[in-house]
mmCIF file of C-alpha atoms in Angstrom:
data_model
loop_
_atom_site.group_PDB
_atom_site.id
_atom_site.type_symbol
_atom_site.label_atom_id
_atom_site.label_comp_id
_atom_site.label_asym_id
_atom_site.label_seq_id
_atom_site.Cartn_x
_atom_site.Cartn_y
_atom_site.Cartn_z
ATOM 1 C CA MET A 1 0.000 -0.046 -0.005
ATOM 2 C CA SER A 2 1.092 3.570 -0.744
ATOM 3 C CA GLU A 3 2.245 5.900 2.121
ATOM 4 C CA ILE A 4 -0.226 7.755 4.427
ATOM 5 C CA PHE A 5 -1.047 11.189 3.400
ATOM 6 C CA GLY A 6 -1.836 13.345 6.336
ATOM 7 C CA HIS A 7 -4.421 15.808 7.195
ATOM 8 C CA PRO A 8 -7.602 15.081 5.338
ATOM 9 C CA VAL A 9 -8.914 18.840 5.074
ATOM 10 C CA GLU A 10 -7.563 21.694 2.972
ATOM 11 C CA ASN A 11 -7.952 25.115 4.634
ATOM 12 C CA PHE A 12 -8.339 23.580 8.150
ATOM 13 C CA GLN A 13 -9.751 25.859 10.862
ATOM 14 C CA ALA A 14 -10.358 24.113 14.013
ATOM 15 C CA TYR A 15 -11.230 20.602 15.650
ATOM 16 C CA THR A 16 -14.713 21.194 16.651
ATOM 17 C CA SER A 17 -15.864 17.930 18.243
ATOM 18 C CA ALA A 18 -13.604 15.272 19.607
ATOM 19 C CA PHE A 19 -13.858 11.387 19.463
ATOM 20 C CA GLY A 20 -15.760 9.945 22.418
ATOM 21 C CA TYR A 21 -18.929 10.670 24.433
ATOM 22 C CA ARG A 22 -20.401 14.177 24.031
ATOM 23 C CA ARG A 23 -23.625 15.995 24.522
ATOM 24 C CA SER A 24 -25.906 15.920 21.619
ATOM 25 C CA ALA A 25 -24.516 18.380 19.078
ATOM 26 C CA THR A 26 -27.877 19.189 17.780
ATOM 27 C CA GLY A 27 -29.647 20.227 20.912
ATOM 28 C CA GLY A 28 -30.701 16.993 22.673
ATOM 29 C CA ASP A 29 -30.527 16.483 26.362
ATOM 30 C CA GLY A 30 -28.642 13.128 26.310
ATOM 31 C CA TRP A 31 -25.115 12.044 25.541
ATOM 32 C CA GLU A 32 -24.097 10.251 22.555
ATOM 33 C CA PHE A 33 -20.916 8.536 21.298
ATOM 34 C CA HIS A 34 -19.046 10.374 18.623
ATOM 35 C CA ALA A 35 -17.255 7.955 16.580
ATOM 36 C CA GLY A 36 -14.807 10.561 14.777
ATOM 37 C CA LEU A 37 -13.222 13.836 14.690
ATOM 38 C CA ASP A 38 -15.069 17.039 13.434
ATOM 39 C CA ILE A 39 -12.756 19.215 11.542
ATOM 40 C CA ALA A 40 -14.147 22.754 10.566
ATOM 41 C CA ALA A 41 -13.004 24.466 7.269
ATOM 42 C CA PRO A 42 -14.799 26.827 4.975
ATOM 43 C CA GLN A 43 -17.756 25.186 3.009
ATOM 44 C CA GLY A 44 -16.337 24.120 -0.209
ATOM 45 C CA SER A 45 -12.818 23.246 1.022
ATOM 46 C CA TYR A 46 -11.446 20.263 -0.519
ATOM 47 C CA ILE A 47 -11.069 16.923 1.321
ATOM 48 C CA ARG A 48 -8.223 14.355 0.601
ATOM 49 C CA SER A 49 -7.971 10.701 1.011
ATOM 50 C CA TRP A 50 -5.996 9.917 3.991
ATOM 51 C CA TRP A 51 -4.683 6.808 2.487
ATOM 52 C CA GLY A 52 -5.092 5.137 -0.929
ATOM 53 C CA GLY A 53 -7.750 2.407 -1.006
ATOM 54 C CA THR A 54 -10.976 1.098 -2.485
ATOM 55 C CA VAL A 55 -14.132 3.163 -2.048
ATOM 56 C CA ILE A 56 -16.513 0.517 -0.388
ATOM 57 C CA LYS A 57 -19.444 2.798 0.406
ATOM 58 C CA VAL A 58 -21.039 5.875 -1.171
ATOM 59 C CA GLY A 59 -24.156 7.054 0.813
ATOM 60 C CA ASP A 60 -26.380 10.068 1.463
ATOM 61 C CA ARG A 61 -29.400 8.741 3.671
ATOM 62 C CA ASN A 62 -28.279 9.027 7.282
ATOM 63 C CA ALA A 63 -26.876 11.470 9.957
ATOM 64 C CA CYS A 64 -23.496 11.365 8.037
ATOM 65 C CA GLY A 65 -25.050 13.038 4.998
ATOM 66 C CA THR A 66 -23.318 12.623 1.697
ATOM 67 C CA HIS A 67 -20.375 10.336 2.537
ATOM 68 C CA LEU A 68 -17.675 7.986 1.305
ATOM 69 C CA VAL A 69 -16.060 5.081 3.124
ATOM 70 C CA ILE A 70 -12.596 3.892 1.748
ATOM 71 C CA LYS A 71 -10.845 0.691 2.813
ATOM 72 C CA SER A 72 -7.169 0.519 3.096
ATOM 73 C CA GLY A 73 -6.016 -2.947 4.149
ATOM 74 C CA GLU A 74 -7.532 -3.292 7.743
ATOM 75 C CA TRP A 75 -8.263 0.377 7.934
ATOM 76 C CA GLU A 76 -11.655 2.075 6.928
ATOM 77 C CA HIS A 77 -11.897 5.679 6.659
ATOM 78 C CA THR A 78 -15.257 7.605 6.515
ATOM 79 C CA TYR A 79 -15.712 11.184 5.226
ATOM 80 C CA CYS A 80 -19.155 12.693 6.098
ATOM 81 C CA HIS A 81 -21.275 15.888 5.253
ATOM 82 C CA MET A 82 -19.785 16.413 1.955
ATOM 83 C CA GLU A 83 -20.875 18.720 -0.830
ATOM 84 C CA GLY A 84 -22.600 16.801 -3.675
ATOM 85 C CA SER A 85 -25.088 14.003 -4.009
ATOM 86 C CA VAL A 86 -25.168 10.326 -4.767
ATOM 87 C CA GLY A 87 -26.383 8.714 -8.075
ATOM 88 C CA ILE A 88 -26.997 5.295 -9.602
ATOM 89 C CA ALA A 89 -25.967 4.222 -13.117
ATOM 90 C CA SER A 90 -26.013 0.797 -14.477
ATOM 91 C CA GLY A 91 -26.627 -0.401 -10.743
ATOM 92 C CA ARG A 92 -23.517 1.087 -9.503
ATOM 93 C CA ARG A 93 -23.582 3.916 -6.783
ATOM 94 C CA TYR A 94 -21.459 6.887 -7.327
ATOM 95 C CA PHE A 95 -20.731 10.213 -5.596
ATOM 96 C CA ILE A 96 -20.617 13.391 -7.540
ATOM 97 C CA ASP A 97 -19.845 17.021 -6.918
ATOM 98 C CA ARG A 98 -20.151 18.864 -9.971
ATOM 99 C CA ALA A 99 -19.066 22.147 -8.732
ATOM 100 C CA GLY A 100 -15.884 20.559 -7.287
ATOM 101 C CA GLY A 101 -15.171 18.587 -10.296
ATOM 102 C CA ILE A 102 -15.330 15.196 -8.517
ATOM 103 C CA GLN A 103 -17.048 11.940 -9.358
ATOM 104 C CA ILE A 104 -16.212 8.704 -7.487
ATOM 105 C CA TRP A 105 -17.641 5.236 -7.996
ATOM 106 C CA GLU A 106 -18.051 2.428 -5.360
ATOM 107 C CA GLY A 107 -15.419 0.017 -6.135
ATOM 108 C CA GLN A 108 -13.000 2.657 -7.561
ATOM 109 C CA GLN A 109 -9.489 2.857 -6.298
ATOM 110 C CA VAL A 110 -8.425 6.184 -4.786
ATOM 111 C CA PRO A 111 -4.718 7.163 -4.493
ATOM 112 C CA THR A 112 -3.376 8.603 -1.330
ATOM 113 C CA GLY A 113 -3.951 12.444 -1.133
ATOM 114 C CA ALA A 114 -6.334 12.554 -3.884
ATOM 115 C CA ARG A 115 -9.066 15.110 -3.689
ATOM 116 C CA ILE A 116 -12.328 13.057 -2.890
ATOM 117 C CA GLY A 117 -14.824 15.736 -1.918
ATOM 118 C CA ARG A 118 -15.507 19.057 -0.561
ATOM 119 C CA VAL A 119 -16.602 20.220 2.978
ATOM 120 C CA GLY A 120 -20.339 20.712 3.070
ATOM 121 C CA MET A 121 -23.426 20.602 5.422
ATOM 122 C CA THR A 122 -25.200 17.505 4.413
ATOM 123 C CA GLY A 123 -26.900 15.131 6.965
ATOM 124 C CA ARG A 124 -26.914 16.060 10.806
ATOM 125 C CA THR A 125 -24.651 19.058 11.139
ATOM 126 C CA THR A 126 -24.705 22.625 12.622
ATOM 127 C CA GLY A 127 -22.083 24.083 10.403
ATOM 128 C CA PRO A 128 -19.597 23.280 7.653
ATOM 129 C CA HIS A 129 -17.192 20.529 8.747
ATOM 130 C CA LEU A 130 -15.708 17.095 7.784
ATOM 131 C CA HIS A 131 -16.672 14.338 10.218
ATOM 132 C CA TRP A 132 -13.718 12.094 9.737
ATOM 133 C CA GLY A 133 -14.139 8.501 11.155
ATOM 134 C CA LEU A 134 -11.461 5.770 11.389
ATOM 135 C CA LYS A 135 -11.755 2.060 12.022
ATOM 136 C CA TYR A 136 -9.073 -0.545 12.385
ATOM 137 C CA ALA A 137 -10.061 -4.286 12.060
ATOM 138 C CA ASN A 138 -13.657 -3.054 12.420
ATOM 139 C CA ASN A 139 -12.992 -1.200 15.751
ATOM 140 C CA TYR A 140 -13.333 2.511 16.206
ATOM 141 C CA VAL A 141 -9.980 4.458 16.491
ATOM 142 C CA ASP A 142 -9.629 8.171 17.629
ATOM 143 C CA PRO A 143 -8.570 10.087 14.478
ATOM 144 C CA ALA A 144 -6.871 12.691 16.655
ATOM 145 C CA MET A 145 -4.368 9.990 18.074
ATOM 146 C CA VAL A 146 -3.762 9.007 14.478
ATOM 147 C CA LEU A 147 -2.970 12.536 13.469
ATOM 148 C CA LYS A 148 -0.750 13.035 16.442
ATOM 149 C CA GLU A 149 1.107 9.966 15.767
ATOM 150 C CA MET A 150 1.619 10.775 12.073
ATOM 151 C CA PHE A 151 2.958 14.226 13.204
ATOM 152 C CA SER A 152 5.287 12.736 15.542
ATOM 153 C CA GLN A 153 6.807 10.227 12.896
ATOM 154 C CA GLN A 154 7.039 13.316 10.439
ATOM 155 C CA GLN A 155 9.070 15.061 12.909
ATOM 156 C CA ILE A 156 11.325 11.990 13.499
ATOM 157 C CA ALA A 157 11.785 11.753 9.733
ATOM 158 C CA ARG A 158 12.644 15.369 9.441
ATOM 159 C CA LYS A 159 15.474 15.070 12.073
ATOM 160 C CA GLY A 160 16.973 12.163 10.148
ATOM 161 C CA GLY A 161 15.477 9.316 12.109
ATOM 162 C CA SER A 162 19.014 7.954 13.113
ATOM 163 C CA GLY A 163 19.289 9.570 16.603
ATOM 164 C CA ALA A 164 19.952 7.271 19.568
ATOM 165 C CA ASN A 165 17.261 8.673 21.602
ATOM 166 C CA ILE A 166 14.370 8.176 19.192
ATOM 167 C CA GLN A 167 11.722 5.725 20.553
ATOM 168 C CA GLN A 168 9.337 4.192 17.952
ATOM 169 C CA SER A 169 5.662 5.095 19.198
ATOM 170 C CA GLN A 170 2.488 3.127 18.347
ATOM 171 C CA VAL A 171 -1.134 4.015 17.986
ATOM 172 C CA ILE A 172 -3.021 1.955 20.575
ATOM 173 C CA ILE A 173 -6.082 0.422 18.990
ATOM 174 C CA GLN A 174 -8.792 -0.555 21.514
ATOM 175 C CA GLU A 175 -11.765 -2.676 20.846
ATOM 176 C CA SER A 176 -14.918 -0.733 20.471
ATOM 177 C CA LYS A 177 -17.376 -1.081 23.384
ATOM 178 C CA PHE A 178 -19.924 0.969 21.477
ATOM 179 C CA ILE A 179 -22.442 -0.644 19.081
ATOM 180 C CA ARG A 180 -24.186 2.465 17.906
ATOM 181 C CA ASP A 181 -22.623 5.646 16.572
ATOM 182 C CA SER A 182 -25.373 8.127 16.074
ATOM 183 C CA GLY A 183 -23.513 11.359 16.388
ATOM 184 C CA TYR A 184 -21.890 12.845 13.298
#
């Protein structure tokens, strides 16, 4: 597989909702499990594939809004609330964002770092952002921890990677205890 790209959003502004339990983002009283990281950016900002892989799902009929799921080995990465819509042609689903110049089919291979969509407000959302979800071996992983680890490894690589005091770090992947992920 190809190398991991990095941050999935161009024109990043802020992280607006972390992975884990939170109060309802749309005004409810209860707590909900948020199975991803919300990344604010101006509406229409491009989203890039975190890692090359196969598009295994194109959807638009849930809280995630218009979204893609890409499989890269044991990893699945989900991109929610995108501009555009979903269509069907010859029995195959596809995502299209005409204004962004993007069309992606289920089953299509996408390279690392490719523009795969644009930040929007589809589905259950209170403002323009990307909900970025990650799973490893079908278990949820905190995307912020993955970004932190990637940044750490980039810093090591920039320093030459040959220093005696450099410790190899690992992302800890825990089995998910949560069956539902209603909060996007």
